[in-house]
Short mmCIF file of C-alpha atoms and ligand atoms in Angstrom, two decimals:
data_model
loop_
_atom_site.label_atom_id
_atom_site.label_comp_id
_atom_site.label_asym_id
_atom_site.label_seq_id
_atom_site.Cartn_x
_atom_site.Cartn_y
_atom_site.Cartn_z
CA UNK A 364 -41.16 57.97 119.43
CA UNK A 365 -41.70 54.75 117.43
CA UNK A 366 -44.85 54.83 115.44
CA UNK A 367 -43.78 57.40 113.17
CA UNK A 368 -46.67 58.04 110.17
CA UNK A 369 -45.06 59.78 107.56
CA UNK A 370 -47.27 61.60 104.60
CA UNK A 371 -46.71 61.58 100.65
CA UNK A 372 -44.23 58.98 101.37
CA UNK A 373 -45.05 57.55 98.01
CA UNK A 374 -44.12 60.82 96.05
CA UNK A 375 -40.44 61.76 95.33
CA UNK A 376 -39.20 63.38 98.23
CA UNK A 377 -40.92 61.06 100.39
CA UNK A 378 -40.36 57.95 99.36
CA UNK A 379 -36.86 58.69 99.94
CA UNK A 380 -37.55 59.79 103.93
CA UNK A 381 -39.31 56.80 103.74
CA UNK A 382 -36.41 54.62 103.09
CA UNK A 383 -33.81 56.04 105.39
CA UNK A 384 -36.47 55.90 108.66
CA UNK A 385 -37.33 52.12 107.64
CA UNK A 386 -33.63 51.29 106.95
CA UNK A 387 -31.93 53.28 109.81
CA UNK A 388 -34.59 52.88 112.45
CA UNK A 389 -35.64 49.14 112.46
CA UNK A 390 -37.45 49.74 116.05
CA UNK A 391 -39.76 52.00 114.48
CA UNK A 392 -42.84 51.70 112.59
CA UNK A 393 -42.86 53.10 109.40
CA UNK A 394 -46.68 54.07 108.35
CA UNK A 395 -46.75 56.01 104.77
CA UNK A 396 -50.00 57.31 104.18
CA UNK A 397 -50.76 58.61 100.68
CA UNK A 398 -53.23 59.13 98.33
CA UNK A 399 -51.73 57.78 95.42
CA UNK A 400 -52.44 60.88 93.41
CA UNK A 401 -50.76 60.75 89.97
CA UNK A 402 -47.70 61.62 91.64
CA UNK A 403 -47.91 58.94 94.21
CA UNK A 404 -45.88 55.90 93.02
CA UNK A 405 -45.10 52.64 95.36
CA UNK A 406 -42.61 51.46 92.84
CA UNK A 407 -40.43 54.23 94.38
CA UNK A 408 -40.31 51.91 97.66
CA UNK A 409 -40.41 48.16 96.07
CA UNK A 410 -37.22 47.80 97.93
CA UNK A 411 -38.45 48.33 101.05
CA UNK A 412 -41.81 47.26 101.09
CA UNK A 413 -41.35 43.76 102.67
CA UNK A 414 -39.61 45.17 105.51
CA UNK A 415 -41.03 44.13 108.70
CA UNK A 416 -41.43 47.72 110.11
CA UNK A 417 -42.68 49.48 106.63
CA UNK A 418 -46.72 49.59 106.29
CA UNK A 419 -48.70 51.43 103.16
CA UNK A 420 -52.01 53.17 103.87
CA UNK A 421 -53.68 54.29 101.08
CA UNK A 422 -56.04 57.56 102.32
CA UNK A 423 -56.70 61.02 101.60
CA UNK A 424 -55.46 63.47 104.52
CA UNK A 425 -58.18 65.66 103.75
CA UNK A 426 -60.62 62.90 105.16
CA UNK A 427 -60.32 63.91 108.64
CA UNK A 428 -61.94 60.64 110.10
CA UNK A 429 -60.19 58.49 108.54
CA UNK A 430 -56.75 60.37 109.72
CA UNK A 431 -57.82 60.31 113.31
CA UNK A 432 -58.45 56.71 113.27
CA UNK A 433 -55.27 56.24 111.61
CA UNK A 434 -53.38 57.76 114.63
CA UNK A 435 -55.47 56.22 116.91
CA UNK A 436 -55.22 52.51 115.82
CA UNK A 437 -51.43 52.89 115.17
CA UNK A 438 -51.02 55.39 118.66
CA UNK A 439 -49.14 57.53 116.10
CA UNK A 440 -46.34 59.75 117.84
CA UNK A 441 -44.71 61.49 115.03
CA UNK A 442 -45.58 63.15 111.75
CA UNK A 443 -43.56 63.66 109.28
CA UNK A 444 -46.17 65.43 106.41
CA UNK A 445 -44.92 65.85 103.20
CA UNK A 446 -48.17 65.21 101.25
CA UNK A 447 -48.77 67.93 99.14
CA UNK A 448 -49.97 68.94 95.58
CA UNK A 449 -46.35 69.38 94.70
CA UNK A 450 -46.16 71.57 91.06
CA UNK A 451 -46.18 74.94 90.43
CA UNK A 452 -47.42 74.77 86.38
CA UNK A 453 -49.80 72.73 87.84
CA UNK A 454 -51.23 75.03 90.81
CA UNK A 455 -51.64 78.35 88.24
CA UNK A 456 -54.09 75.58 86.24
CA UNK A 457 -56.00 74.35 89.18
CA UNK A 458 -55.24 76.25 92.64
CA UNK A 459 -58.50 74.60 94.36
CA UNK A 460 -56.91 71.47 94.59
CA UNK A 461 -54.03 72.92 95.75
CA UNK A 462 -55.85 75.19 98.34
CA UNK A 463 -57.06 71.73 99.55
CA UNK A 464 -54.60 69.18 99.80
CA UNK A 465 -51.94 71.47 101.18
CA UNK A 466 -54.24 73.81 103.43
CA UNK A 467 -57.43 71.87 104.72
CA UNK A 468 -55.28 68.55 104.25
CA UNK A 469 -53.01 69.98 106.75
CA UNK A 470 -55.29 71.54 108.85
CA UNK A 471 -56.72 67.60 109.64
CA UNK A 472 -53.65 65.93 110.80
CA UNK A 473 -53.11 68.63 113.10
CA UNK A 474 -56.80 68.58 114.32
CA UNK A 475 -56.49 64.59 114.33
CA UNK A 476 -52.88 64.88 116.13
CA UNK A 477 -54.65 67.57 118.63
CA UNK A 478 -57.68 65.24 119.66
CA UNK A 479 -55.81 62.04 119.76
CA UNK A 480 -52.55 63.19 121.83
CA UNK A 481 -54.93 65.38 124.09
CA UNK A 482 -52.32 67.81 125.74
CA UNK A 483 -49.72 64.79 126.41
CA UNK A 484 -47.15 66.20 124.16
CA UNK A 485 -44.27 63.98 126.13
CA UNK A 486 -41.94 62.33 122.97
CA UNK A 487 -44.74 63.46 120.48
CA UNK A 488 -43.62 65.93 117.16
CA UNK A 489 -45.73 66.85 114.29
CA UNK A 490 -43.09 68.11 111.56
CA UNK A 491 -44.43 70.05 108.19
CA UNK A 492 -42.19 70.15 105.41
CA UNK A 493 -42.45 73.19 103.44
CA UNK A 494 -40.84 74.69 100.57
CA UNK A 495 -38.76 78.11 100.14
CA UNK A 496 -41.20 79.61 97.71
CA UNK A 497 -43.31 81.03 100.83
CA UNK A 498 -40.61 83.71 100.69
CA UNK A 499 -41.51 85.16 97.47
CA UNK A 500 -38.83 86.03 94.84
CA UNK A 501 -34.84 87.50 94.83
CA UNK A 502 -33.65 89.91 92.64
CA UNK A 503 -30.71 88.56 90.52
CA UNK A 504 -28.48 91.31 90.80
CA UNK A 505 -25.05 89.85 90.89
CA UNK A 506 -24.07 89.30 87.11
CA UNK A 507 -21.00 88.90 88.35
CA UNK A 508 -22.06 85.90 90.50
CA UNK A 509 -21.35 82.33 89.25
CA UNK A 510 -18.92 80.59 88.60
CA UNK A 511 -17.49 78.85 85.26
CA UNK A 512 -19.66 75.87 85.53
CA UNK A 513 -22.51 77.98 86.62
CA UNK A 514 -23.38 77.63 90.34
CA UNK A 515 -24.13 80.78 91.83
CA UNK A 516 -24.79 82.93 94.07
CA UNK A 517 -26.33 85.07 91.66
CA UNK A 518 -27.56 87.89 93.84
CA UNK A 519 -26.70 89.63 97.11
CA UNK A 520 -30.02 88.71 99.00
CA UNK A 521 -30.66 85.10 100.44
CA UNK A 522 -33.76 83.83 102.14
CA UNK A 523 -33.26 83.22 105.93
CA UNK A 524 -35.74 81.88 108.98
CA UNK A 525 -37.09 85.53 109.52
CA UNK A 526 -37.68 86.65 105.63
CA UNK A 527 -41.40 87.83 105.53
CA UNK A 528 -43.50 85.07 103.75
CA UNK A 529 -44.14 86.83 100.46
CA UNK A 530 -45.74 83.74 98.16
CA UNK A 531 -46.58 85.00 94.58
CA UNK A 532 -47.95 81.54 93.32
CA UNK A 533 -51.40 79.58 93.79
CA UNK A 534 -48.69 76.44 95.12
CA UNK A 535 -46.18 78.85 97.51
CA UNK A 536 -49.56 80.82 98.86
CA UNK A 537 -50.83 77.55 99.89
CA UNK A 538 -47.53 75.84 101.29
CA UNK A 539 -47.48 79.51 103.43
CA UNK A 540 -51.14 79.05 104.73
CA UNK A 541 -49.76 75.56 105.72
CA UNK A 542 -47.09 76.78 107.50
CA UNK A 543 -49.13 79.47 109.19
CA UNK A 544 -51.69 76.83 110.45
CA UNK A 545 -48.89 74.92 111.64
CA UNK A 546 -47.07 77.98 113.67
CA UNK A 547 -50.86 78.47 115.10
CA UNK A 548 -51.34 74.86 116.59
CA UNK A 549 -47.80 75.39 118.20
CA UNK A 550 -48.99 79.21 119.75
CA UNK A 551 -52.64 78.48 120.35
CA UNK A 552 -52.72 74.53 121.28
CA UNK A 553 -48.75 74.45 122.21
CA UNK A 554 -48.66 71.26 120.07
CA UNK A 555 -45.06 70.69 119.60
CA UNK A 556 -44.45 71.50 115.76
CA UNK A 557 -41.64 72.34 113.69
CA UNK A 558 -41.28 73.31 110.33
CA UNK A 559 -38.38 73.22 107.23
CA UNK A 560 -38.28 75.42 104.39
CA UNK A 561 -36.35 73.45 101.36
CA UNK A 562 -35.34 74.78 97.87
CA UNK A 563 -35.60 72.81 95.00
CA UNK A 564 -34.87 68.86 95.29
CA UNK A 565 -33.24 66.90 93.07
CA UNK A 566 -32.73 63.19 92.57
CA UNK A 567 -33.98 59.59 91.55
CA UNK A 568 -37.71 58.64 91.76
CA UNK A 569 -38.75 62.70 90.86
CA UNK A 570 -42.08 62.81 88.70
CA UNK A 571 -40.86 64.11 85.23
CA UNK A 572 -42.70 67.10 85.08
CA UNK A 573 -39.98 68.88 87.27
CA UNK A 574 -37.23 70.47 85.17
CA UNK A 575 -34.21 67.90 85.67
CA UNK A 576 -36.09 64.67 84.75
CA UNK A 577 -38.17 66.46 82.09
CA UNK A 578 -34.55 67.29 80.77
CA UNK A 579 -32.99 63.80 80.73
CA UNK A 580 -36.24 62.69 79.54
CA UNK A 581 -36.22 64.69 76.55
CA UNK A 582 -32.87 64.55 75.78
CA UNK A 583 -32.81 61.23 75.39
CA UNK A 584 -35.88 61.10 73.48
CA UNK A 585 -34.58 64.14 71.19
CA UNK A 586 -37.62 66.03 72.10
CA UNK A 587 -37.77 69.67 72.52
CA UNK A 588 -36.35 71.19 76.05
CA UNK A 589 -38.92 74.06 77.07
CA UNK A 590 -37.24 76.84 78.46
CA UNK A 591 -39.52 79.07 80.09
CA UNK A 592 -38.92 82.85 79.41
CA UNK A 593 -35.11 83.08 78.34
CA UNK A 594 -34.04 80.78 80.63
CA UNK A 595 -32.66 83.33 83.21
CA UNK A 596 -34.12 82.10 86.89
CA UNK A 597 -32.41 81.05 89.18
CA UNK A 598 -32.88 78.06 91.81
CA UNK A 599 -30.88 76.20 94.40
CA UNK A 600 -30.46 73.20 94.16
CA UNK A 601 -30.30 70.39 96.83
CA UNK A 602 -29.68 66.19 96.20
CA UNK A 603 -32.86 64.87 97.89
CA UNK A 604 -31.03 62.36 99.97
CA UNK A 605 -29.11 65.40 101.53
CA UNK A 606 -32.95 66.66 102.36
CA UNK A 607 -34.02 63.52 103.23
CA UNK A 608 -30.88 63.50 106.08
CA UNK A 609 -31.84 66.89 106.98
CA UNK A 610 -35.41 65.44 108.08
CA UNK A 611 -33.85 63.15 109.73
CA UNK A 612 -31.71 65.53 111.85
CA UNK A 613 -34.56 67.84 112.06
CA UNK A 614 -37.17 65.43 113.25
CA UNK A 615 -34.57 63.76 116.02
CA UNK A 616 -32.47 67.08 116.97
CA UNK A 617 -35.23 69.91 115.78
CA UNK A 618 -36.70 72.23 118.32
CA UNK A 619 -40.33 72.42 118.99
CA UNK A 620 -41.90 75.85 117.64
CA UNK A 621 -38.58 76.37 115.42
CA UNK A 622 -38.40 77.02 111.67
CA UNK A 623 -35.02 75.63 109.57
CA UNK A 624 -34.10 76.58 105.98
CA UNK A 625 -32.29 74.33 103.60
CA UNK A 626 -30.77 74.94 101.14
CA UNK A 627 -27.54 73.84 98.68
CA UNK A 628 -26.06 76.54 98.54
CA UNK A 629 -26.28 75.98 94.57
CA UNK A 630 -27.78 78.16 92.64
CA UNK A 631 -27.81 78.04 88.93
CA UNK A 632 -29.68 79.60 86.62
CA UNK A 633 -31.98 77.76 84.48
CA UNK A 634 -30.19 77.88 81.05
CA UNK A 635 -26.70 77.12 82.60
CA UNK A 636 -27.88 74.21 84.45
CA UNK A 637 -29.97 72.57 81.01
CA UNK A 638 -26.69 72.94 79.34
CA UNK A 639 -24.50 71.19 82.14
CA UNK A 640 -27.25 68.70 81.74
CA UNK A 641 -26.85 68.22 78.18
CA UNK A 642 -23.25 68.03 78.48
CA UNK A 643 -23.39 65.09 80.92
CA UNK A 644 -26.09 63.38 79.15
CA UNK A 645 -24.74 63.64 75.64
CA UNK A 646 -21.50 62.10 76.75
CA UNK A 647 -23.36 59.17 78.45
CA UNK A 648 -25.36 58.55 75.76
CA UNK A 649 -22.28 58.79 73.43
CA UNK A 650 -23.59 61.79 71.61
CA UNK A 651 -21.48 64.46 69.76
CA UNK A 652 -20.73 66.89 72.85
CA UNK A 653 -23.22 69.40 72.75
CA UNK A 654 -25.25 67.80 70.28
CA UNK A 655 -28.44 68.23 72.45
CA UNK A 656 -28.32 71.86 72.85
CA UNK A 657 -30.84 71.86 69.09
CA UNK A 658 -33.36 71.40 70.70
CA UNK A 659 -33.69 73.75 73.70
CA UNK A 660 -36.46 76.04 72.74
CA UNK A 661 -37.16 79.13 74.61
CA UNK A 662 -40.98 79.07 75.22
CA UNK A 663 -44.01 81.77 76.76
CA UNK A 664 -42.96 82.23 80.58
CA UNK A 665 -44.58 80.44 83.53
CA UNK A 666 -46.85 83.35 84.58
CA UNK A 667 -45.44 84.62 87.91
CA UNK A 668 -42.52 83.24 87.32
CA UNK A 669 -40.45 83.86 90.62
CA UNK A 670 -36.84 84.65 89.47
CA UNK A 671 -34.30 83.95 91.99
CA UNK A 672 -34.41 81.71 95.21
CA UNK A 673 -31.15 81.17 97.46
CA UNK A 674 -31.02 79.83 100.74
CA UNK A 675 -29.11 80.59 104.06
CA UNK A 676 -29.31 77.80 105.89
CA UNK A 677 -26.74 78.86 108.52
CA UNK A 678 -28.88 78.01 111.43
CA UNK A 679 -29.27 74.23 110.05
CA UNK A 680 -25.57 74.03 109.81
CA UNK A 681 -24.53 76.03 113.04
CA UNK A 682 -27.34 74.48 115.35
CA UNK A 683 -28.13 71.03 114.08
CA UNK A 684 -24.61 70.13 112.13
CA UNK A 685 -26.17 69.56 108.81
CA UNK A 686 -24.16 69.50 105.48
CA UNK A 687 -25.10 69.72 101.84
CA UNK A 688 -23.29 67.49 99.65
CA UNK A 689 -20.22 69.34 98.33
CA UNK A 690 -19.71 68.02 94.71
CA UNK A 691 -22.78 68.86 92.60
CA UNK A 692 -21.55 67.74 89.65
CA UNK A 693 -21.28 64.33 90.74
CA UNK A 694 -24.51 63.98 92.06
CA UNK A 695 -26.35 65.73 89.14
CA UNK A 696 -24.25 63.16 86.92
CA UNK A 697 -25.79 60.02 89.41
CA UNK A 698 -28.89 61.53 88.96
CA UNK A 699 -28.47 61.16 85.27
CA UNK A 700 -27.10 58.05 84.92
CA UNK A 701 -30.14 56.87 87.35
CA UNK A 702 -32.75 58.39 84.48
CA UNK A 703 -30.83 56.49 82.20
CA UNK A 704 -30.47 53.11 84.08
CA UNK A 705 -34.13 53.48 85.00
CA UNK A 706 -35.77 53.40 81.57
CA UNK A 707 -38.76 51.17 82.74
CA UNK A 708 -39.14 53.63 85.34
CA UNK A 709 -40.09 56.23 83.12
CA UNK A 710 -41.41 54.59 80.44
CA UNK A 711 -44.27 53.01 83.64
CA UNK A 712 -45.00 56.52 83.83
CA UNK A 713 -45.12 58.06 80.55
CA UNK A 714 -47.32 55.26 79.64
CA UNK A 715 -49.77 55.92 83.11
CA UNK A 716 -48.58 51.99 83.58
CA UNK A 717 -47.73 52.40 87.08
CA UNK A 718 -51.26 53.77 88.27
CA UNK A 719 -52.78 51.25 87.12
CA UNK A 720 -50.70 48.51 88.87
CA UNK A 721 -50.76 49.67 92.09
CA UNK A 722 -54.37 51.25 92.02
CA UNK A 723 -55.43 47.36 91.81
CA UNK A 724 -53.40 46.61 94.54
CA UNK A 725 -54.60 49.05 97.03
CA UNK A 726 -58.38 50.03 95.99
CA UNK A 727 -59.23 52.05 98.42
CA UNK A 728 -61.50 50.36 101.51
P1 NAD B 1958 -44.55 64.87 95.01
O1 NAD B 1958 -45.56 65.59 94.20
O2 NAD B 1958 -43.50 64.07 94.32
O3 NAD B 1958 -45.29 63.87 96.02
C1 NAD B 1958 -46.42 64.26 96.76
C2 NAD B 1958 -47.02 63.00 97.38
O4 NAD B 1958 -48.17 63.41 98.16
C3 NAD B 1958 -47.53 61.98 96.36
O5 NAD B 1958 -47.12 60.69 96.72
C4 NAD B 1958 -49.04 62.13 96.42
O6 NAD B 1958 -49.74 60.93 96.11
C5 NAD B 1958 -49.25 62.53 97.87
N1 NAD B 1958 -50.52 63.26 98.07
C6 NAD B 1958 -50.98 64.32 97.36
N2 NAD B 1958 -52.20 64.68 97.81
C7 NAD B 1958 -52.49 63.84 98.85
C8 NAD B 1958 -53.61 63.73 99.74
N3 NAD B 1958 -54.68 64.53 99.62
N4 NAD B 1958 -53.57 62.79 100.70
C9 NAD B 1958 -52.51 61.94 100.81
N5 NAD B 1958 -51.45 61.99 99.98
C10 NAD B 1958 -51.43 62.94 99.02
O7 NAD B 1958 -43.90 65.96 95.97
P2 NAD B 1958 -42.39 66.16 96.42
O8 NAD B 1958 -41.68 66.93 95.39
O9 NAD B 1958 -41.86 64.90 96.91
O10 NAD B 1958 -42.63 67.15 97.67
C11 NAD B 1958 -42.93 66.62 98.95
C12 NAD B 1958 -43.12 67.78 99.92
O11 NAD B 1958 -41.94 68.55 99.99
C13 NAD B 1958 -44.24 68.73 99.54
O12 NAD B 1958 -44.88 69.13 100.71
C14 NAD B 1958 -43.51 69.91 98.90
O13 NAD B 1958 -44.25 71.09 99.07
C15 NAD B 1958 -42.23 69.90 99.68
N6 NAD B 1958 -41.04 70.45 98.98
C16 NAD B 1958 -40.70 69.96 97.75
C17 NAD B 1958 -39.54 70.43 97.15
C18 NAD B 1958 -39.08 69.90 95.79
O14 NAD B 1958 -38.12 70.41 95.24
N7 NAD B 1958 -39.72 68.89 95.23
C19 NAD B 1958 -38.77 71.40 97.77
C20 NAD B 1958 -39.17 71.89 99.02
C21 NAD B 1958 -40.31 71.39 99.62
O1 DAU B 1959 -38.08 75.77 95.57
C1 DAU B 1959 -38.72 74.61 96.00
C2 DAU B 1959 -39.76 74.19 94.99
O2 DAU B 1959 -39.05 73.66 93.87
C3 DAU B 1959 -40.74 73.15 95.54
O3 DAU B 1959 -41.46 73.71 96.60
C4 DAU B 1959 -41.69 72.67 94.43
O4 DAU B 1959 -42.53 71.65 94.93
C5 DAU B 1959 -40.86 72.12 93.29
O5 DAU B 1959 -41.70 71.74 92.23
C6 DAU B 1959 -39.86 73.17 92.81
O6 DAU B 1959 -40.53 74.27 92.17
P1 DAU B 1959 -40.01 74.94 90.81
O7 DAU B 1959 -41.15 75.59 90.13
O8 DAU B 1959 -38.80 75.75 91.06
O9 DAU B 1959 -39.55 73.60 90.01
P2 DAU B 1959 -39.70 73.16 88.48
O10 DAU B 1959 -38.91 71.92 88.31
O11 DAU B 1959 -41.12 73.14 88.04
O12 DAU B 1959 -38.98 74.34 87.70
C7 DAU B 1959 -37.63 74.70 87.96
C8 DAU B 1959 -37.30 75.92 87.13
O13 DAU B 1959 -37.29 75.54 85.74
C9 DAU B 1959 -38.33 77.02 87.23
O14 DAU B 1959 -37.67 78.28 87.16
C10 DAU B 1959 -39.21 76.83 86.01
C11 DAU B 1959 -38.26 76.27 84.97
N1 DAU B 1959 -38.83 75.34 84.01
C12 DAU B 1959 -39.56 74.29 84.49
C13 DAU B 1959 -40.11 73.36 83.62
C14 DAU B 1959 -40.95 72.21 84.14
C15 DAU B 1959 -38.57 75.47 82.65
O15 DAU B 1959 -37.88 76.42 82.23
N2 DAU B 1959 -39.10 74.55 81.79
C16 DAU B 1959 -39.87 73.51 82.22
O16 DAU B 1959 -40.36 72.70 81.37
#
């Protein structure tokens, strides 16, 4: 394979796959088709995007024309779709978008892979990346679980390959009608497919609505912390570039028709991991230690509000040799720092500045 388009490559996740194809594969083709929704930002990839074998397309994968010429003028071979409506607050406020990007947006590039590879699956993948919330919720019923700094496991259940999909939110029920479409192209059309099933990402270039950058955000702004609920779900949590190697494994190494969870084997519940946050950030601020904590306030609960996920991504690790990163700490602390460091980063965004910029750029033809 060497014309590779991947989707949402402008978003967080993305934009990080992005990067390690372009850099690691300079044979390939790199196409990143996006939308440039408000979570779309190409000044994720401004150090990439003079490379010879990186190319921007600015579309909307619901358009199914415009996605089949796509793969036909670039004789695309692999997908790598991560463009999705991506937030969970947001989904419970507006699920018809959600129902569309993620299920009928889906839907087309495997129609538009379909017609334009016509049966000659030799060397061609289409890989969906999907989320662990199709699973549905954990109990947390290990109070006994976690350790002094927090990480878990914090129950005795984990989600594996074969866990019934149980979504309970507007976002997970559409990521799970995604996944189903995809499992049906593979079983009715025997397009070669493959799917992962990640929990929660953390890293550099994440939109700071998410819970970690909304965090360092705050805290450095000494603006409230919401806390949904008292604080007591629990997530795993995974350094993006760790995903972002997974992919890579996945979309070399992965086997056609298979599902792979991924997970960090890192869970923490929310209130523990806001205060290891605070900790950090206070001392790299040069706060009073702790000093931060005033202004977590416990507010109404995310409606829904799945309270445990945990991962057991043995078959990853057993089958394909993938590894999360071991030391948590440090890369939560990198993460921080790279909040920090980043300040026009965030302020582009608070301020809507980056739309605006890059919107020029690309208007859409
Ligand atoms: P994100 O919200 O940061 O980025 C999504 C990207 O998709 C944006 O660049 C946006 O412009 C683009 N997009 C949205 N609608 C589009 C459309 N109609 N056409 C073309 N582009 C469109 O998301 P993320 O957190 O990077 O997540 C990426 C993928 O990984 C998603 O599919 C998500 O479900 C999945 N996932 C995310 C996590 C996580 O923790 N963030 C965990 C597991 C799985
Ligand atoms: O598990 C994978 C999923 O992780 C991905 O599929 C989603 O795309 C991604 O957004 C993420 O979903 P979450 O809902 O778990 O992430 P979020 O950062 O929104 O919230 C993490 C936890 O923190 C969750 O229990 C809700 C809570 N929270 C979140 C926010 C934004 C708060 O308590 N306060 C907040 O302000």
């Amino acid at each position: 394979m060497k014309n590779i388009l991947i989707t949402g490559g402008a978003g967080f996740i993305g934009s990080h796959v992005v990067r390690l194809f372009v850099n690691k594969y300079p044979e390939y083709q790199i196409y990143n088709l996006d939308k440039l929704t408000y979570a779309g930002n190409l000044e994720n990839l401004k150090d990439i995007e003079q490379k010879p074998n990186y190319h921007f397309i600015k579309a909307d994968i619901c358009d199914f024309e415009r996605v089949l010429q796509i793969f036909r003028d670039h004789k695309i071979e692999g997908v790598v779709h991560l463009a999705a409506e991506s937030h969970v607050d947001r989904s419970i406020k507006d699920p018809f978008t959600f129902a569309k990007t993620n299920i009928l947006g889906t839907l087309s590039l495997l129609q538009a892979a379909k017609e334009c590879w016509k049966g000659n699956y030799e060397g061609k993948l289409f890989y969906h990346i999907s989320t662990d919330e199709v699973y549905g919720a954990l109990e947390a019923d290990n109070p006994q679980g976690g350790s002094q700094s927090g990480g878990g496991p914090w129950g005795r259940d984990f989600f594996c390959e074969q866990t019934k999909y149980a979504p309970r939110s507007p976002y997970s029920a559409s990521k799970a009608s995604s996944d189903h479409f995809v499992r049906a192209f593979f079983d009715t059309y025997t397009l070669p497919t493959v799917i992962t099933n990640c929990s929660n990402n953390f890293g550099p270039y994440q939109f700071p609505e998410k819970l970690i950058p909304l965090v360092i955000n705050n805290i450095k702004h000494a603006k409230p912390i919401p806390v949904y609920g008292k604080g007591e779900n629990v997530r795993d949590w995974l350094f993006v570039e760790d995903h972002a190697r997974a992919i890579d494994i996945v979309f070399h190494s992965g086997q056609a028709g298979e599902t792979y969870n991924i997970g960090g084997n890192n869970e923490w519940k929310n209130i523990d991991l806001i205060k290891q946050i605070i900790k950090i950030t206070d001392r790299l601020l040069g706060n009073e230690s702790g000093k931060s904590e005033s202004l977590i306030c416990f507010v109404t609960d995310r409606a829904g509000h799945d309270l445990r996920y945990a991962i057991d991504s043995s078959k990853l690790q057993d089958n394909l040799a993938w590894q999360p990163s071991s030391d948590f700490n440090a890369k939560l602390e990198e993460t921080i720092r790279w909040y920090l460091d980043n300040e026009q980063w965030l302020n582009n965004i608070t301020s809507g500045e980056y739309e605006k910029y890059y919107k020029q750029m690309y208007e859409e033809r």
